[in-house]
Amino acid sequence: KNQVEQSPQSLIILEGKNCTLQCNYTVSPFSNLRWYKQDTGRGPVSLTIMTFSENTKSNGRYTATLDADTKQSSLHITASQLSDSASYICVVSAQTGGFKTIFGAGTRLFVKA
Amino acid sequence: GEEVAQTPKHLVRGEGQKAKLYCAPIKGHSYVFWYQQVLKNEFKFLISFQNENVFDETGMPKERFSAKCLPNSPCSLEIQATKLEDSAVYFCASSPDGPNEKLFFGSGTQLSVL
């Protein structure tokens, strides 16, 4: 069964600190993996996309990694800001006839002053 | 437009009433997707369109739920005879090239069934 598991479920950090969010998936055949940021009351916004051949990709203070062998991805946030408080959702696409997109449950990040 | 526009922002219905949600995709995007998010949990895929044609409806409940994307009109998601468990945020997303591409989400419609 295609699944995307994220950890931790929630996380509280102090402003300025770094953090790493995890995503494990069993989606096959793998097409790509995206990290989305969902602010409260808003729709998700794409942060990064990782394809099979990519190991690391950065977008400002966000760095995503992908290990296609172990089927794991991480999102590292550097020097966190209050505005980073949001849900971070890992979304994996599988190419199965058409395309299937499977969403993780998200990690709820709280950045405190 | 440059954003996916969803209306209304909030919708309250009594159990058994009809609910209709609207979505205007970004201009030029051929694909539209509907998702249901219950209590901030994972997104459940409902249905997708390529232009006005149903692309994938494997997530649509067989009863009570229907959706359309007609030319020159906002897309719509309609729920007949709403139930308490239909309470959720319904997100619409669009993409220019298909389900494997980046999705651009609207802000959602919060449906509360009382």
CSV table of N, CA, C and O in Angstrom, one decimal, chain B:
chain,number,residue,atom,x,y,z
B,1,GLY,N,-7.0,34.4,-13.2
B,1,GLY,CA,-6.3,35.1,-12.2
B,1,GLY,C,-5.0,34.4,-11.8
B,1,GLY,O,-4.7,33.3,-12.3
B,2,GLU,N,-4.3,35.0,-10.9
B,2,GLU,CA,-3.0,34.5,-10.5
B,2,GLU,C,-3.1,33.6,-9.3
B,2,GLU,O,-2.1,33.0,-8.9
B,3,GLU,N,-4.2,33.5,-8.7
B,3,GLU,CA,-4.4,32.6,-7.6
B,3,GLU,C,-5.6,31.7,-7.8
B,3,GLU,O,-6.5,32.1,-8.5
B,4,VAL,N,-5.6,30.6,-7.1
B,4,VAL,CA,-6.8,29.7,-7.1
B,4,VAL,C,-7.8,30.3,-6.2
B,4,VAL,O,-7.5,30.5,-5.0
B,5,ALA,N,-9.0,30.7,-6.7
B,5,ALA,CA,-10.0,31.3,-5.8
B,5,ALA,C,-11.1,30.4,-5.5
B,5,ALA,O,-11.7,29.8,-6.3
B,6,GLN,N,-11.3,30.2,-4.2
B,6,GLN,CA,-12.3,29.3,-3.7
B,6,GLN,C,-13.4,30.1,-2.9
B,6,GLN,O,-13.1,31.0,-2.1
B,7,THR,N,-14.6,29.8,-3.2
B,7,THR,CA,-15.7,30.4,-2.5
B,7,THR,C,-16.8,29.4,-2.2
B,7,THR,O,-16.9,28.4,-2.9
B,8,PRO,N,-17.5,29.6,-1.1
B,8,PRO,CA,-17.3,30.6,-0.1
B,8,PRO,C,-16.1,30.2,0.8
B,8,PRO,O,-15.7,29.0,0.7
B,9,LYS,N,-15.7,31.0,1.7
B,9,LYS,CA,-14.6,30.7,2.6
B,9,LYS,C,-15.2,29.8,3.7
B,9,LYS,O,-14.5,28.9,4.2
B,10,HIS,N,-16.4,30.1,4.2
B,10,HIS,CA,-17.0,29.2,5.2
B,10,HIS,C,-18.4,28.9,4.7
B,10,HIS,O,-19.1,29.8,4.1
B,11,LEU,N,-18.9,27.7,5.1
B,11,LEU,CA,-20.3,27.3,4.7
B,11,LEU,C,-20.8,26.4,5.8
B,11,LEU,O,-20.2,25.5,6.2
B,12,VAL,N,-22.0,26.8,6.3
B,12,VAL,CA,-22.6,26.1,7.4
B,12,VAL,C,-23.9,25.5,6.8
B,12,VAL,O,-24.7,26.2,6.2
B,13,ARG,N,-24.1,24.2,7.0
B,13,ARG,CA,-25.3,23.5,6.5
B,13,ARG,C,-25.8,22.6,7.6
B,13,ARG,O,-25.1,22.0,8.4
B,14,GLY,N,-27.1,22.5,7.7
B,14,GLY,CA,-27.8,21.5,8.5
B,14,GLY,C,-27.7,20.2,7.9
B,14,GLY,O,-27.7,20.1,6.6
B,15,GLU,N,-27.7,19.1,8.7
B,15,GLU,CA,-27.6,17.8,8.2
B,15,GLU,C,-28.7,17.6,7.2
B,15,GLU,O,-29.9,17.9,7.5
B,16,GLY,N,-28.4,17.0,6.0
B,16,GLY,CA,-29.4,16.7,5.0
B,16,GLY,C,-29.5,17.8,4.0
B,16,GLY,O,-30.1,17.6,2.9
B,17,GLN,N,-28.9,19.0,4.2
B,17,GLN,CA,-29.0,20.1,3.2
B,17,GLN,C,-27.9,19.9,2.2
B,17,GLN,O,-27.0,19.1,2.3
B,18,LYS,N,-28.0,20.6,1.1
B,18,LYS,CA,-27.1,20.6,0.0
B,18,LYS,C,-26.0,21.6,0.2
B,18,LYS,O,-26.2,22.7,0.8
B,19,ALA,N,-24.8,21.3,-0.2
B,19,ALA,CA,-23.7,22.2,-0.1
B,19,ALA,C,-23.0,22.3,-1.5
B,19,ALA,O,-22.8,21.3,-2.1
B,20,LYS,N,-22.7,23.5,-1.9
B,20,LYS,CA,-22.0,23.7,-3.2
B,20,LYS,C,-20.8,24.6,-3.0
B,20,LYS,O,-21.0,25.7,-2.5
B,21,LEU,N,-19.7,24.1,-3.5
B,21,LEU,CA,-18.4,24.8,-3.3
B,21,LEU,C,-17.9,25.2,-4.7
B,21,LEU,O,-18.1,24.4,-5.6
B,22,TYR,N,-17.2,26.3,-4.8
B,22,TYR,CA,-16.7,26.8,-6.1
B,22,TYR,C,-15.2,27.0,-6.1
B,22,TYR,O,-14.6,27.3,-5.1
B,23,CYS,N,-14.6,26.8,-7.3
B,23,CYS,CA,-13.2,27.0,-7.4
B,23,CYS,C,-12.9,27.6,-8.8
B,23,CYS,O,-13.3,27.0,-9.8
B,24,ALA,N,-12.2,28.7,-8.8
B,24,ALA,CA,-11.7,29.2,-10.1
B,24,ALA,C,-10.2,29.0,-10.2
B,24,ALA,O,-9.4,29.5,-9.4
B,25,PRO,N,-9.7,28.1,-11.1
B,25,PRO,CA,-8.3,27.8,-11.1
B,25,PRO,C,-7.5,29.0,-11.7
B,25,PRO,O,-8.1,29.9,-12.2
B,26,ILE,N,-6.2,28.9,-11.6
B,26,ILE,CA,-5.3,29.9,-12.2
B,26,ILE,C,-5.5,29.8,-13.7
B,26,ILE,O,-5.6,28.7,-14.3
B,27,LYS,N,-5.6,31.0,-14.3
B,27,LYS,CA,-5.8,31.1,-15.8
B,27,LYS,C,-4.7,30.4,-16.5
B,27,LYS,O,-3.5,30.6,-16.2
B,28,GLY,N,-5.1,29.5,-17.4
B,28,GLY,CA,-4.1,28.8,-18.2
B,28,GLY,C,-3.7,27.4,-17.6
B,28,GLY,O,-3.1,26.6,-18.2
B,29,HIS,N,-4.2,27.1,-16.4
B,29,HIS,CA,-4.0,25.8,-15.8
B,29,HIS,C,-5.1,24.8,-16.3
B,29,HIS,O,-6.3,25.1,-16.2
B,30,SER,N,-4.6,23.7,-16.8
B,30,SER,CA,-5.6,22.7,-17.4
B,30,SER,C,-6.1,21.7,-16.4
B,30,SER,O,-7.2,21.1,-16.7
B,31,TYR,N,-5.5,21.6,-15.3
B,31,TYR,CA,-5.9,20.5,-14.3
B,31,TYR,C,-6.4,21.2,-13.0
B,31,TYR,O,-5.8,22.1,-12.5
B,32,VAL,N,-7.5,20.6,-12.6
B,32,VAL,CA,-8.1,21.0,-11.3
B,32,VAL,C,-8.3,19.8,-10.4
B,32,VAL,O,-8.7,18.7,-10.9
B,33,PHE,N,-8.0,20.0,-9.1
B,33,PHE,CA,-8.1,18.9,-8.2
B,33,PHE,C,-8.9,19.3,-7.0
B,33,PHE,O,-8.8,20.5,-6.5
B,34,TRP,N,-9.6,18.4,-6.4
B,34,TRP,CA,-10.4,18.6,-5.2
B,34,TRP,C,-9.9,17.7,-4.1
B,34,TRP,O,-9.7,16.5,-4.3
B,35,TYR,N,-9.6,18.3,-2.9
B,35,TYR,CA,-9.1,17.5,-1.8
B,35,TYR,C,-10.0,17.8,-0.6
B,35,TYR,O,-10.5,18.9,-0.4
B,36,GLN,N,-10.1,16.8,0.3
B,36,GLN,CA,-10.8,17.0,1.6
B,36,GLN,C,-9.8,16.9,2.7
B,36,GLN,O,-9.1,15.9,2.8
B,37,GLN,N,-9.8,17.8,3.6
B,37,GLN,CA,-8.9,17.8,4.8
B,37,GLN,C,-9.8,17.8,6.1
B,37,GLN,O,-10.4,18.8,6.3
B,38,VAL,N,-9.8,16.7,6.8
B,38,VAL,CA,-10.6,16.6,8.0
B,38,VAL,C,-9.7,16.9,9.2
B,38,VAL,O,-8.7,16.2,9.4
B,39,LEU,N,-10.1,17.8,10.0
B,39,LEU,CA,-9.4,18.1,11.3
B,39,LEU,C,-7.9,18.2,11.1
B,39,LEU,O,-7.1,17.7,11.9
B,40,LYS,N,-7.5,18.9,10.1
B,40,LYS,CA,-6.1,19.2,9.8
B,40,LYS,C,-5.2,17.9,9.6
B,40,LYS,O,-4.0,18.0,9.8
B,41,ASN,N,-5.9,16.8,9.3
B,41,ASN,CA,-5.2,15.6,9.0
B,41,ASN,C,-4.8,15.6,7.5
B,41,ASN,O,-4.9,16.6,6.8
B,42,GLU,N,-4.4,14.4,7.1
B,42,GLU,CA,-3.9,14.3,5.7
B,42,GLU,C,-5.0,14.6,4.7
B,42,GLU,O,-6.2,14.5,4.9
B,43,PHE,N,-4.6,15.1,3.5
B,43,PHE,CA,-5.5,15.5,2.5
B,43,PHE,C,-6.0,14.2,1.8
B,43,PHE,O,-5.2,13.3,1.5
B,44,LYS,N,-7.3,14.1,1.6
B,44,LYS,CA,-7.9,13.0,0.9
B,44,LYS,C,-8.3,13.5,-0.5
B,44,LYS,O,-9.0,14.4,-0.7
B,45,PHE,N,-7.7,12.8,-1.5
B,45,PHE,CA,-8.0,13.1,-2.9
B,45,PHE,C,-9.4,12.8,-3.2
B,45,PHE,O,-9.9,11.7,-2.9
B,46,LEU,N,-10.2,13.7,-3.9
B,46,LEU,CA,-11.5,13.4,-4.3
B,46,LEU,C,-11.6,13.1,-5.8
B,46,LEU,O,-12.0,12.1,-6.2
B,47,ILE,N,-11.3,14.2,-6.6
B,47,ILE,CA,-11.5,14.1,-8.0
B,47,ILE,C,-10.6,15.1,-8.7
B,47,ILE,O,-10.2,16.1,-8.1
B,48,SER,N,-10.2,14.8,-9.9
B,48,SER,CA,-9.4,15.8,-10.7
B,48,SER,C,-10.0,15.9,-12.1
B,48,SER,O,-10.7,14.9,-12.6
B,49,PHE,N,-9.8,17.0,-12.7
B,49,PHE,CA,-10.3,17.3,-14.1
B,49,PHE,C,-9.1,17.8,-15.0
B,49,PHE,O,-8.2,18.4,-14.5
B,50,GLN,N,-9.2,17.4,-16.2
B,50,GLN,CA,-8.4,18.0,-17.2
B,50,GLN,C,-9.3,18.8,-18.1
B,50,GLN,O,-10.1,18.2,-18.9
B,51,ASN,N,-9.2,20.1,-18.0
B,51,ASN,CA,-10.2,21.0,-18.6
B,51,ASN,C,-11.6,20.6,-18.1
B,51,ASN,O,-11.7,20.4,-16.9
B,52,GLU,N,-12.5,20.3,-19.0
B,52,GLU,CA,-13.8,20.0,-18.4
B,52,GLU,C,-14.1,18.5,-18.3
B,52,GLU,O,-15.2,18.1,-17.9
B,53,ASN,N,-13.0,17.7,-18.5
B,53,ASN,CA,-13.2,16.3,-18.5
B,53,ASN,C,-12.7,15.7,-17.2
B,53,ASN,O,-11.6,16.1,-16.7
B,54,VAL,N,-13.4,14.8,-16.6
B,54,VAL,CA,-13.0,14.1,-15.4
B,54,VAL,C,-11.7,13.3,-15.8
B,54,VAL,O,-11.6,12.5,-16.7
B,55,PHE,N,-10.6,13.6,-15.0
B,55,PHE,CA,-9.3,12.9,-15.2
B,55,PHE,C,-9.2,11.7,-14.3
B,55,PHE,O,-8.8,10.6,-14.7
B,56,ASP,N,-9.5,11.9,-13.0
B,56,ASP,CA,-9.4,10.8,-12.0
B,56,ASP,C,-10.5,11.0,-11.0
B,56,ASP,O,-10.5,12.1,-10.3
B,57,GLU,N,-11.4,10.1,-10.8
B,57,GLU,CA,-12.5,10.2,-9.8
B,57,GLU,C,-12.4,9.1,-8.8
B,57,GLU,O,-13.4,8.8,-8.2
B,58,THR,N,-11.3,8.5,-8.7
B,58,THR,CA,-11.2,7.3,-7.8
B,58,THR,C,-11.4,7.7,-6.3
B,58,THR,O,-11.7,6.8,-5.5
B,59,GLY,N,-11.3,8.9,-5.9
B,59,GLY,CA,-11.5,9.3,-4.5
B,59,GLY,C,-12.9,9.8,-4.2
B,59,GLY,O,-13.2,10.0,-3.0
B,60,MET,N,-13.7,9.9,-5.2
B,60,MET,CA,-15.0,10.5,-5.0
B,60,MET,C,-15.9,9.4,-4.3
B,60,MET,O,-16.1,8.3,-4.8
B,61,PRO,N,-16.6,9.8,-3.2
B,61,PRO,CA,-17.6,8.9,-2.7
B,61,PRO,C,-18.7,8.7,-3.8
B,61,PRO,O,-19.0,9.6,-4.5
B,62,LYS,N,-19.2,7.4,-3.8
B,62,LYS,CA,-20.1,7.1,-4.9
B,62,LYS,C,-21.4,7.8,-4.8
B,62,LYS,O,-22.1,8.0,-5.8
B,63,GLU,N,-21.8,8.1,-3.6
B,63,GLU,CA,-23.1,8.7,-3.4
B,63,GLU,C,-22.9,10.1,-2.9
B,63,GLU,O,-21.9,10.5,-2.3
B,64,ARG,N,-23.8,11.0,-3.2
B,64,ARG,CA,-24.0,12.3,-2.7
B,64,ARG,C,-23.0,13.4,-3.2
B,64,ARG,O,-23.2,14.5,-3.1
B,65,PHE,N,-21.8,12.9,-3.6
B,65,PHE,CA,-20.8,13.9,-4.1
B,65,PHE,C,-20.8,13.9,-5.6
B,65,PHE,O,-20.8,12.9,-6.3
B,66,SER,N,-20.7,15.2,-6.2
B,66,SER,CA,-20.6,15.3,-7.6
B,66,SER,C,-19.7,16.6,-7.9
B,66,SER,O,-19.6,17.4,-7.0
B,67,ALA,N,-19.1,16.6,-9.0
B,67,ALA,CA,-18.3,17.8,-9.4
B,67,ALA,C,-18.3,18.0,-10.9
B,67,ALA,O,-18.6,17.1,-11.7
B,68,LYS,N,-18.1,19.3,-11.2
B,68,LYS,CA,-18.1,19.7,-12.6
B,68,LYS,C,-17.0,20.8,-12.8
B,68,LYS,O,-16.7,21.6,-11.9
B,69,CYS,N,-16.5,20.8,-14.1
B,69,CYS,CA,-15.7,21.9,-14.5
B,69,CYS,C,-16.2,22.3,-15.9
B,69,CYS,O,-15.8,21.6,-16.9
B,70,LEU,N,-17.0,23.3,-16.0
B,70,LEU,CA,-17.6,23.6,-17.3
B,70,LEU,C,-16.8,24.8,-17.9
B,70,LEU,O,-16.3,25.6,-17.2
B,71,PRO,N,-16.7,24.9,-19.2
B,71,PRO,CA,-16.0,26.1,-19.8
B,71,PRO,C,-16.6,27.4,-19.4
B,71,PRO,O,-17.8,27.5,-19.2
B,72,ASN,N,-15.7,28.3,-19.1
B,72,ASN,CA,-16.1,29.7,-18.8
B,72,ASN,C,-16.9,29.8,-17.5
B,72,ASN,O,-17.6,30.8,-17.3
B,73,SER,N,-16.7,28.8,-16.6
B,73,SER,CA,-17.4,28.9,-15.3
B,73,SER,C,-16.5,28.3,-14.3
B,73,SER,O,-15.6,27.5,-14.6
B,74,PRO,N,-16.6,28.8,-13.0
B,74,PRO,CA,-15.8,28.1,-11.9
B,74,PRO,C,-16.2,26.7,-11.8
B,74,PRO,O,-17.3,26.2,-12.1
B,75,CYS,N,-15.2,25.9,-11.4
B,75,CYS,CA,-15.5,24.5,-11.1
B,75,CYS,C,-16.3,24.4,-9.9
B,75,CYS,O,-16.3,25.3,-9.1
B,76,SER,N,-17.0,23.3,-9.7
B,76,SER,CA,-17.9,23.2,-8.5
B,76,SER,C,-17.8,21.8,-7.9
B,76,SER,O,-17.6,20.8,-8.7
B,77,LEU,N,-18.0,21.7,-6.6
B,77,LEU,CA,-18.1,20.4,-5.9
B,77,LEU,C,-19.4,20.5,-5.1
B,77,LEU,O,-19.6,21.5,-4.4
B,78,GLU,N,-20.3,19.6,-5.4
B,78,GLU,CA,-21.6,19.6,-4.7
B,78,GLU,C,-21.8,18.4,-3.9
B,78,GLU,O,-21.4,17.2,-4.3
B,79,ILE,N,-22.3,18.6,-2.7
B,79,ILE,CA,-22.6,17.5,-1.8
B,79,ILE,C,-24.1,17.5,-1.5
B,79,ILE,O,-24.6,18.5,-0.9
B,80,GLN,N,-24.8,16.5,-1.9
B,80,GLN,CA,-26.2,16.3,-1.6
B,80,GLN,C,-26.4,15.7,-0.2
B,80,GLN,O,-25.6,14.9,0.2
B,81,ALA,N,-27.4,16.2,0.4
B,81,ALA,CA,-27.8,15.5,1.7
B,81,ALA,C,-26.6,15.4,2.6
B,81,ALA,O,-26.2,14.3,3.0
B,82,THR,N,-26.0,16.5,3.0
B,82,THR,CA,-24.8,16.5,3.8
B,82,THR,C,-25.0,15.7,5.1
B,82,THR,O,-26.0,15.7,5.7
B,83,LYS,N,-23.8,15.1,5.5
B,83,LYS,CA,-23.8,14.4,6.8
B,83,LYS,C,-22.7,15.0,7.7
B,83,LYS,O,-21.9,15.8,7.2
B,84,LEU,N,-22.8,14.7,9.0
B,84,LEU,CA,-21.9,15.3,9.9
B,84,LEU,C,-20.5,15.1,9.6
B,84,LEU,O,-19.6,16.0,9.7
B,85,GLU,N,-20.2,13.9,9.0
B,85,GLU,CA,-18.8,13.5,8.7
B,85,GLU,C,-18.3,14.2,7.5
B,85,GLU,O,-17.1,14.1,7.1
B,86,ASP,N,-19.1,15.0,6.8
B,86,ASP,CA,-18.7,15.8,5.6
B,86,ASP,C,-18.0,17.1,6.1
B,86,ASP,O,-17.4,17.8,5.3
B,87,SER,N,-18.1,17.4,7.4
B,87,SER,CA,-17.5,18.6,7.9
B,87,SER,C,-16.0,18.5,7.7
B,87,SER,O,-15.3,17.5,8.2
B,88,ALA,N,-15.4,19.4,7.0
B,88,ALA,CA,-14.0,19.4,6.6
B,88,ALA,C,-13.6,20.7,5.9
B,88,ALA,O,-14.5,21.5,5.6
B,89,VAL,N,-12.3,20.9,5.6
B,89,VAL,CA,-11.9,21.9,4.7
B,89,VAL,C,-11.7,21.3,3.4
B,89,VAL,O,-11.0,20.3,3.2
B,90,TYR,N,-12.4,21.9,2.3
B,90,TYR,CA,-12.3,21.3,1.0
B,90,TYR,C,-11.3,22.3,0.2
B,90,TYR,O,-11.6,23.5,0.1
B,91,PHE,N,-10.2,21.7,-0.2
B,91,PHE,CA,-9.3,22.5,-1.0
B,91,PHE,C,-9.4,22.1,-2.5
B,91,PHE,O,-9.5,21.0,-2.9
B,92,CYS,N,-9.2,23.2,-3.3
B,92,CYS,CA,-9.1,23.1,-4.7
B,92,CYS,C,-7.7,23.4,-5.1
B,92,CYS,O,-7.1,24.3,-4.4
B,93,ALA,N,-7.1,22.7,-6.0
B,93,ALA,CA,-5.8,23.0,-6.5
B,93,ALA,C,-5.8,23.0,-8.0
B,93,ALA,O,-6.6,22.3,-8.6
B,94,SER,N,-4.9,23.7,-8.6
B,94,SER,CA,-4.7,23.6,-10.1
B,94,SER,C,-3.3,23.4,-10.4
B,94,SER,O,-2.4,23.8,-9.7
B,95,SER,N,-3.0,22.9,-11.6
B,95,SER,CA,-1.7,22.8,-12.1
B,95,SER,C,-1.7,23.0,-13.6
B,95,SER,O,-2.7,22.6,-14.3
B,96,PRO,N,-0.6,23.4,-14.2
B,96,PRO,CA,-0.6,23.7,-15.6
B,96,PRO,C,-0.5,22.4,-16.5
B,96,PRO,O,-1.1,22.4,-17.6
B,97,ASP,N,0.2,21.4,-15.9
B,97,ASP,CA,0.6,20.3,-16.8
B,97,ASP,C,0.1,18.9,-16.3
B,97,ASP,O,0.3,17.9,-17.0
B,98,GLY,N,-0.4,18.8,-15.1
B,98,GLY,CA,-0.9,17.5,-14.7
B,98,GLY,C,-0.6,17.2,-13.3
B,98,GLY,O,0.0,18.0,-12.5
B,99,PRO,N,-1.1,16.0,-12.8
B,99,PRO,CA,-1.0,15.7,-11.4
B,99,PRO,C,0.4,15.5,-10.9
B,99,PRO,O,0.6,15.4,-9.7
B,100,ASN,N,1.4,15.3,-11.8
B,100,ASN,CA,2.7,15.1,-11.4
B,100,ASN,C,3.5,16.4,-11.2
B,100,ASN,O,4.6,16.4,-10.8
B,101,GLU,N,2.8,17.5,-11.4
B,101,GLU,CA,3.5,18.8,-11.4
B,101,GLU,C,3.1,19.5,-10.1
B,101,GLU,O,2.2,19.0,-9.3
B,102,LYS,N,3.7,20.7,-9.8
B,102,LYS,CA,3.4,21.4,-8.6
B,102,LYS,C,2.0,21.8,-8.6
B,102,LYS,O,1.4,22.3,-9.6
B,103,LEU,N,1.3,21.6,-7.5
B,103,LEU,CA,-0.1,22.0,-7.3
B,103,LEU,C,-0.1,23.4,-6.6
B,103,LEU,O,0.6,23.7,-5.7
B,104,PHE,N,-1.0,24.2,-7.1
B,104,PHE,CA,-1.3,25.5,-6.6
B,104,PHE,C,-2.6,25.5,-5.9
B,104,PHE,O,-3.6,25.2,-6.6
B,105,PHE,N,-2.6,25.7,-4.6
B,105,PHE,CA,-3.8,25.5,-3.8
B,105,PHE,C,-4.6,26.8,-3.5
B,105,PHE,O,-4.0,27.9,-3.4
B,106,GLY,N,-5.9,26.7,-3.5
B,106,GLY,CA,-6.7,27.8,-2.9
B,106,GLY,C,-6.7,27.8,-1.4
B,106,GLY,O,-6.0,26.9,-0.8
B,107,SER,N,-7.4,28.7,-0.8
B,107,SER,CA,-7.4,28.8,0.6
B,107,SER,C,-8.4,27.9,1.3
B,107,SER,O,-8.4,27.8,2.5
B,108,GLY,N,-9.2,27.2,0.5
B,108,GLY,CA,-10.1,26.2,1.1
B,108,GLY,C,-11.4,26.8,1.4
B,108,GLY,O,-11.6,28.0,1.6
B,109,THR,N,-12.4,25.9,1.5
B,109,THR,CA,-13.7,26.2,2.0
B,109,THR,C,-14.0,25.4,3.2
B,109,THR,O,-13.9,24.1,3.1
B,110,GLN,N,-14.2,26.0,4.4
B,110,GLN,CA,-14.5,25.3,5.6
B,110,GLN,C,-16.0,25.0,5.6
B,110,GLN,O,-16.9,25.9,5.7
B,111,LEU,N,-16.3,23.7,5.5
B,111,LEU,CA,-17.7,23.2,5.5
B,111,LEU,C,-18.0,22.7,6.9
B,111,LEU,O,-17.3,21.8,7.4
B,112,SER,N,-19.0,23.2,7.6
B,112,SER,CA,-19.5,22.8,8.9
B,112,SER,C,-20.9,22.2,8.7
B,112,SER,O,-21.8,23.0,8.3
B,113,VAL,N,-21.1,21.0,9.0
B,113,VAL,CA,-22.4,20.4,9.0
B,113,VAL,C,-22.9,20.2,10.4
B,113,VAL,O,-22.3,19.5,11.2
B,114,LEU,N,-24.0,20.8,10.7
B,114,LEU,CA,-24.5,20.8,12.1
B,114,LEU,C,-25.7,19.9,12.2
B,114,LEU,O,-26.5,19.6,11.3
